Every structure is written in structure tokens, then in C-alpha cells.
Amino acid sequence: MNKTKTYVLSVDGRDYTVTRKKVKNLILKIRNAGAYVTAPLSVSDDRIISFIREHYLWTEKHLEKAERKQGKAYLFGREYLRLDVEWERAFAEFGEDGICTVFGKDERARERALLEYYKAALSPLMAPLFEKWQKETGLSVGKVEITTAKTYLGRCLVKERRIRMSCRLAAKSKSVIDYVVLHEICHLKYANHQREFYALIAKYMPDYRQRIKLMKGR
């Protein structure tokens, strides 16, 4: 390989634009709410994928910032024009006109307001979804918690039989929320992401791969 080459590499459902050229190191950048990797000509795709996964949290953080600058917000998979308004009281509104207005005295207050909105929107969906998948799988959850976590959408504490769901999941489509609930419940039987784990998910949700792509996409 001796020429510059650009292509798209999908990692865990997210697309990264990879450019191979004469450089010494791997470089990851966020531009216009997109993720871009510059890689040396000799580096394998497997190494690029490992590099991307090593920087997952950094990527998510900066993509979120980029989207905020572009004035976007999401609710159940729908994209809204986001308007930030300086206001003494902090709260968020999603209108039928496709506009999300987030009020607050500063950026931190507005972020908390949006997360509170997400938490209130997500909460009513949890009980019926967990009831459905516990009945289908025969697996029993001890406790469900809704958090404001940025590092995960769902997490299963197997020994405690406790599942934590990030309120940020409310930004995703309902089919993705459905998948994340099933995913975490299946961890009660298989703690790791081995072949048997995904086979169990496929048994109840044959299209789970498509839902993962939606989950990781923007």
C-alpha cells in the first residue's frame, strides 16, 4: 500500500472516516459532528479498531459537544433544532414543531435540565419493557435504576441482579431502548459478550444488529 486511501470503517455501529497516508501515528479527530481517523499506511484495520475503542469515551464526549454547537437535540430518535436560552429557572421543552428549547442560567444548568427531561421521559417506558423481557426470557431483575451516566446506556450488575439505565437513552429510538433492556437482562445469564450471549439475544430479537447500528449512530 503506497497511496493515500480514504474509506469508512464501522466500529460498534458507528462510522469512522479513515484516511491512510504517510504519517507516523494514529490520529483521531472530530469535525462537523463526524469522527475521522488518520492512520499510517502500514497499520492494520484491527489496530485502528483497537485505537478507536481505546478512545471511545473521548469520542462520545466530543461528538456530544459538536452536536450541541450545531444546535441539535434528540428525543426517541427524532432530531430537533436545539435552542439554548439563558434563564434563571432551568428546564427543557421538546415541541411538536421540531424545536427543543433548553433554559438555564449557564451551560451546566441547561445540561442538567435536559437530563432531567430525559429521565422523566424514559421512566414510564421502563416498567413495561422490563416486565415484557423478564417474562420472555424467564430471567429475573432485582432492581432497575435510571442514572445520568455518560459512559454507558445500560449496565448490569450481575451479582446484585441490578440494572442501571442511563437517562441519555431517551435520545435513542424506542427500538433501541427495547434492545438495550433485553441486552442488559441477558447479562443475567451471560456476564460477558461471548457468542452464547448474542445467540440468546438473537433468539428473542433477530434484528438486534440493526438496532445496534441505530444505537451507535447519530
CSV table of C-alpha atoms in Angstrom, one decimal:
chain,number,residue,atom,x,y,z
A,1,MET,CA,0.0,0.0,0.0
A,2,ASN,CA,1.7,3.2,-1.1
A,3,LYS,CA,-1.1,5.7,-1.9
A,4,THR,CA,-3.4,7.8,0.2
A,5,LYS,CA,-6.7,5.9,0.7
A,6,THR,CA,-9.9,7.1,2.4
A,7,TYR,CA,-12.7,4.7,3.4
A,8,VAL,CA,-15.4,4.2,6.0
A,9,LEU,CA,-14.8,1.8,8.9
A,10,SER,CA,-17.7,0.8,11.1
A,11,VAL,CA,-16.8,0.1,14.7
A,12,ASP,CA,-19.6,-0.9,17.1
A,13,GLY,CA,-22.2,0.6,14.8
A,14,ARG,CA,-20.5,4.0,14.4
A,15,ASP,CA,-18.9,5.0,11.1
A,16,TYR,CA,-15.4,6.5,11.1
A,17,THR,CA,-13.8,8.0,8.1
A,18,VAL,CA,-10.3,6.6,7.8
A,19,THR,CA,-7.5,8.1,5.7
A,20,ARG,CA,-4.3,6.2,5.3
A,21,LYS,CA,-1.3,8.3,4.4
A,22,LYS,CA,2.4,8.9,5.2
A,23,VAL,CA,2.1,9.7,8.9
A,24,LYS,CA,3.8,8.2,11.9
A,25,ASN,CA,0.9,7.9,14.4
A,26,LEU,CA,-2.8,7.3,14.6
A,27,ILE,CA,-4.8,10.4,14.9
A,28,LEU,CA,-8.5,10.7,15.9
A,29,LYS,CA,-10.4,14.0,15.2
A,30,ILE,CA,-14.0,15.2,15.4
A,31,ARG,CA,-15.1,17.5,12.6
A,32,ASN,CA,-18.7,18.7,11.9
A,33,ALA,CA,-20.1,16.0,14.3
A,34,GLY,CA,-18.2,13.3,12.5
A,35,ALA,CA,-15.3,11.0,13.6
A,36,TYR,CA,-12.2,10.9,11.5
A,37,VAL,CA,-9.0,8.8,11.8
A,38,THR,CA,-5.7,9.4,10.1
A,39,ALA,CA,-3.6,6.2,10.0
A,40,PRO,CA,-0.1,5.2,8.8
A,41,LEU,CA,-0.1,3.1,5.6
A,42,SER,CA,1.3,0.1,7.4
A,43,VAL,CA,-1.2,-0.1,10.3
A,44,SER,CA,-3.9,-2.8,10.1
A,45,ASP,CA,-7.6,-2.3,10.4
A,46,ASP,CA,-7.5,-4.4,13.6
A,47,ARG,CA,-5.1,-1.9,15.2
A,48,ILE,CA,-7.3,1.0,14.0
A,49,ILE,CA,-10.3,-0.6,15.6
A,50,SER,CA,-8.5,-1.1,18.8
A,51,PHE,CA,-7.3,2.5,18.8
A,52,ILE,CA,-10.9,3.7,18.2
A,53,ARG,CA,-12.2,1.6,21.1
A,54,GLU,CA,-9.4,2.9,23.4
A,55,HIS,CA,-10.7,6.4,22.8
A,56,TYR,CA,-14.4,5.6,23.0
A,57,LEU,CA,-15.2,8.0,25.9
A,58,TRP,CA,-13.2,10.8,24.4
A,59,THR,CA,-15.1,10.4,21.1
A,60,GLU,CA,-18.5,10.3,22.7
A,61,LYS,CA,-17.7,13.4,24.7
A,62,HIS,CA,-16.5,15.5,21.8
A,63,LEU,CA,-19.3,14.3,19.4
A,64,GLU,CA,-21.8,15.5,22.0
A,65,LYS,CA,-20.1,18.9,22.2
A,66,ALA,CA,-20.0,19.1,18.4
A,67,GLU,CA,-23.7,18.3,18.1
A,68,ARG,CA,-24.5,20.9,20.7
A,69,LYS,CA,-22.6,23.5,18.8
A,70,GLN,CA,-24.6,22.6,15.7
A,71,GLY,CA,-27.8,23.1,17.6
A,72,LYS,CA,-29.2,19.6,17.7
A,73,ALA,CA,-31.0,17.6,20.3
A,74,TYR,CA,-32.7,14.2,20.1
A,75,LEU,CA,-35.7,12.6,21.7
A,76,PHE,CA,-36.7,9.0,21.0
A,77,GLY,CA,-34.7,9.0,17.8
A,78,ARG,CA,-36.1,12.3,16.4
A,79,GLU,CA,-33.8,15.1,15.7
A,80,TYR,CA,-34.7,18.6,17.0
A,81,LEU,CA,-33.3,22.0,16.5
A,82,ARG,CA,-31.8,23.0,19.8
A,83,LEU,CA,-32.1,26.5,21.2
A,84,ASP,CA,-30.3,27.4,24.4
A,85,VAL,CA,-31.9,30.3,26.4
A,86,GLU,CA,-30.3,32.0,29.4
A,87,TRP,CA,-33.0,31.9,32.1
A,88,GLU,CA,-33.0,31.8,35.9
A,89,ARG,CA,-35.0,28.6,36.0
A,90,ALA,CA,-33.6,25.5,34.4
A,91,PHE,CA,-35.9,23.3,32.3
A,92,ALA,CA,-36.2,21.8,28.8
A,93,GLU,CA,-39.1,21.6,26.3
A,94,PHE,CA,-39.4,19.5,23.2
A,95,GLY,CA,-42.1,20.9,20.9
A,96,GLU,CA,-44.2,19.4,18.1
A,97,ASP,CA,-42.6,22.0,15.8
A,98,GLY,CA,-39.3,20.1,16.0
A,99,ILE,CA,-37.6,22.6,18.3
A,100,CYS,CA,-36.0,21.8,21.7
A,101,THR,CA,-35.6,24.8,24.0
A,102,VAL,CA,-33.3,24.4,26.9
A,103,PHE,CA,-33.4,27.1,29.6
A,104,GLY,CA,-30.9,27.8,32.3
A,105,LYS,CA,-28.5,30.4,33.7
A,106,ASP,CA,-25.4,28.6,32.3
A,107,GLU,CA,-24.4,25.6,30.2
A,108,ARG,CA,-24.2,23.3,33.3
A,109,ALA,CA,-27.7,24.2,34.4
A,110,ARG,CA,-29.1,23.6,30.9
A,111,GLU,CA,-27.4,20.2,30.7
A,112,ARG,CA,-28.9,19.2,34.0
A,113,ALA,CA,-32.3,20.4,32.8
A,114,LEU,CA,-32.0,18.3,29.6
A,115,LEU,CA,-31.1,15.2,31.6
A,116,GLU,CA,-34.0,15.7,34.0
A,117,TYR,CA,-36.3,15.9,30.9
A,118,TYR,CA,-34.8,12.7,29.6
A,119,LYS,CA,-35.2,10.9,32.9
A,120,ALA,CA,-38.9,11.9,33.1
A,121,ALA,CA,-39.4,10.8,29.5
A,122,LEU,CA,-37.7,7.5,29.9
A,123,SER,CA,-39.1,6.4,33.2
A,124,PRO,CA,-42.6,5.4,32.0
A,125,LEU,CA,-41.1,3.0,29.4
A,126,MET,CA,-39.0,1.0,31.8
A,127,ALA,CA,-41.6,-1.0,33.8
A,128,PRO,CA,-43.5,-2.4,30.8
A,129,LEU,CA,-40.3,-3.2,28.9
A,130,PHE,CA,-38.6,-4.9,31.8
A,131,GLU,CA,-41.8,-6.8,32.5
A,132,LYS,CA,-42.0,-8.0,28.9
A,133,TRP,CA,-38.5,-9.2,28.6
A,134,GLN,CA,-38.3,-10.9,32.0
A,135,LYS,CA,-41.5,-12.8,31.1
A,136,GLU,CA,-40.0,-13.8,27.7
A,137,THR,CA,-36.6,-14.8,28.9
A,138,GLY,CA,-37.5,-16.2,32.3
A,139,LEU,CA,-34.8,-14.1,33.9
A,140,SER,CA,-35.5,-12.0,37.0
A,141,VAL,CA,-34.2,-8.5,37.7
A,142,GLY,CA,-33.8,-7.4,41.3
A,143,LYS,CA,-33.8,-3.6,40.8
A,144,VAL,CA,-33.8,-1.1,37.9
A,145,GLU,CA,-32.2,2.4,38.3
A,146,ILE,CA,-32.1,5.4,36.0
A,147,THR,CA,-28.9,7.3,36.1
A,148,THR,CA,-27.3,10.2,34.3
A,149,ALA,CA,-24.2,8.2,33.2
A,150,LYS,CA,-22.3,9.2,30.1
A,151,THR,CA,-20.1,6.1,29.9
A,152,TYR,CA,-22.9,3.6,29.3
A,153,LEU,CA,-26.6,3.4,28.1
A,154,GLY,CA,-27.2,0.3,30.2
A,155,ARG,CA,-25.2,-1.7,32.7
A,156,CYS,CA,-26.0,-4.9,34.5
A,157,LEU,CA,-24.6,-5.6,38.0
A,158,VAL,CA,-25.0,-9.4,37.8
A,159,LYS,CA,-24.2,-10.4,41.4
A,160,GLU,CA,-26.8,-7.8,42.7
A,161,ARG,CA,-29.2,-8.5,39.8
A,162,ARG,CA,-29.4,-4.8,39.4
A,163,ILE,CA,-29.6,-3.0,36.1
A,164,ARG,CA,-28.8,0.7,35.6
A,165,MET,CA,-30.1,2.6,32.6
A,166,SER,CA,-28.8,6.0,31.6
A,167,CYS,CA,-31.4,8.6,31.0
A,168,ARG,CA,-29.5,9.6,27.9
A,169,LEU,CA,-31.1,6.5,26.3
A,170,ALA,CA,-34.2,8.7,25.8
A,171,ALA,CA,-32.3,10.3,22.9
A,172,LYS,CA,-32.4,7.0,21.1
A,173,SER,CA,-35.3,5.4,19.2
A,174,LYS,CA,-37.7,3.2,21.1
A,175,SER,CA,-36.5,0.2,19.2
A,176,VAL,CA,-33.0,0.9,20.5
A,177,ILE,CA,-34.4,1.3,24.1
A,178,ASP,CA,-36.1,-2.1,23.7
A,179,TYR,CA,-32.8,-3.6,22.6
A,180,VAL,CA,-30.8,-2.2,25.5
A,181,VAL,CA,-33.3,-3.5,28.0
A,182,LEU,CA,-33.1,-7.0,26.5
A,183,HIS,CA,-29.3,-6.8,26.3
A,184,GLU,CA,-28.9,-6.0,30.0
A,185,ILE,CA,-31.4,-8.6,31.1
A,186,CYS,CA,-29.5,-11.3,29.0
A,187,HIS,CA,-26.4,-10.4,31.0
A,188,LEU,CA,-28.0,-12.0,34.0
A,189,LYS,CA,-27.4,-15.3,32.2
A,190,TYR,CA,-24.1,-14.5,30.4
A,191,ALA,CA,-22.0,-11.8,32.1
A,192,ASN,CA,-19.7,-11.3,29.1
A,193,HIS,CA,-20.2,-10.6,25.4
A,194,GLN,CA,-19.5,-14.2,24.3
A,195,ARG,CA,-21.1,-15.9,21.4
A,196,GLU,CA,-23.8,-17.5,23.6
A,197,PHE,CA,-24.8,-14.1,24.9
A,198,TYR,CA,-25.6,-12.7,21.4
A,199,ALA,CA,-27.2,-16.0,20.4
A,200,LEU,CA,-29.6,-15.5,23.4
A,201,ILE,CA,-30.4,-12.0,22.2
A,202,ALA,CA,-30.9,-13.2,18.7
A,203,LYS,CA,-33.4,-15.8,19.9
A,204,TYR,CA,-35.7,-13.1,21.1
A,205,MET,CA,-34.7,-10.2,18.8
A,206,PRO,CA,-33.5,-11.4,15.4
A,207,ASP,CA,-32.9,-7.9,14.1
A,208,TYR,CA,-30.6,-6.9,17.0
A,209,ARG,CA,-27.7,-6.0,14.8
A,210,GLN,CA,-29.7,-3.3,13.0
A,211,ARG,CA,-30.7,-1.9,16.4
A,212,ILE,CA,-27.1,-1.7,17.4
A,213,LYS,CA,-26.3,0.3,14.3
A,214,LEU,CA,-29.2,2.7,15.2
A,215,MET,CA,-27.9,2.9,18.8
A,216,LYS,CA,-24.4,3.9,17.8
A,217,GLY,CA,-25.5,6.2,15.0
A,218,ARG,CA,-26.4,9.8,15.2
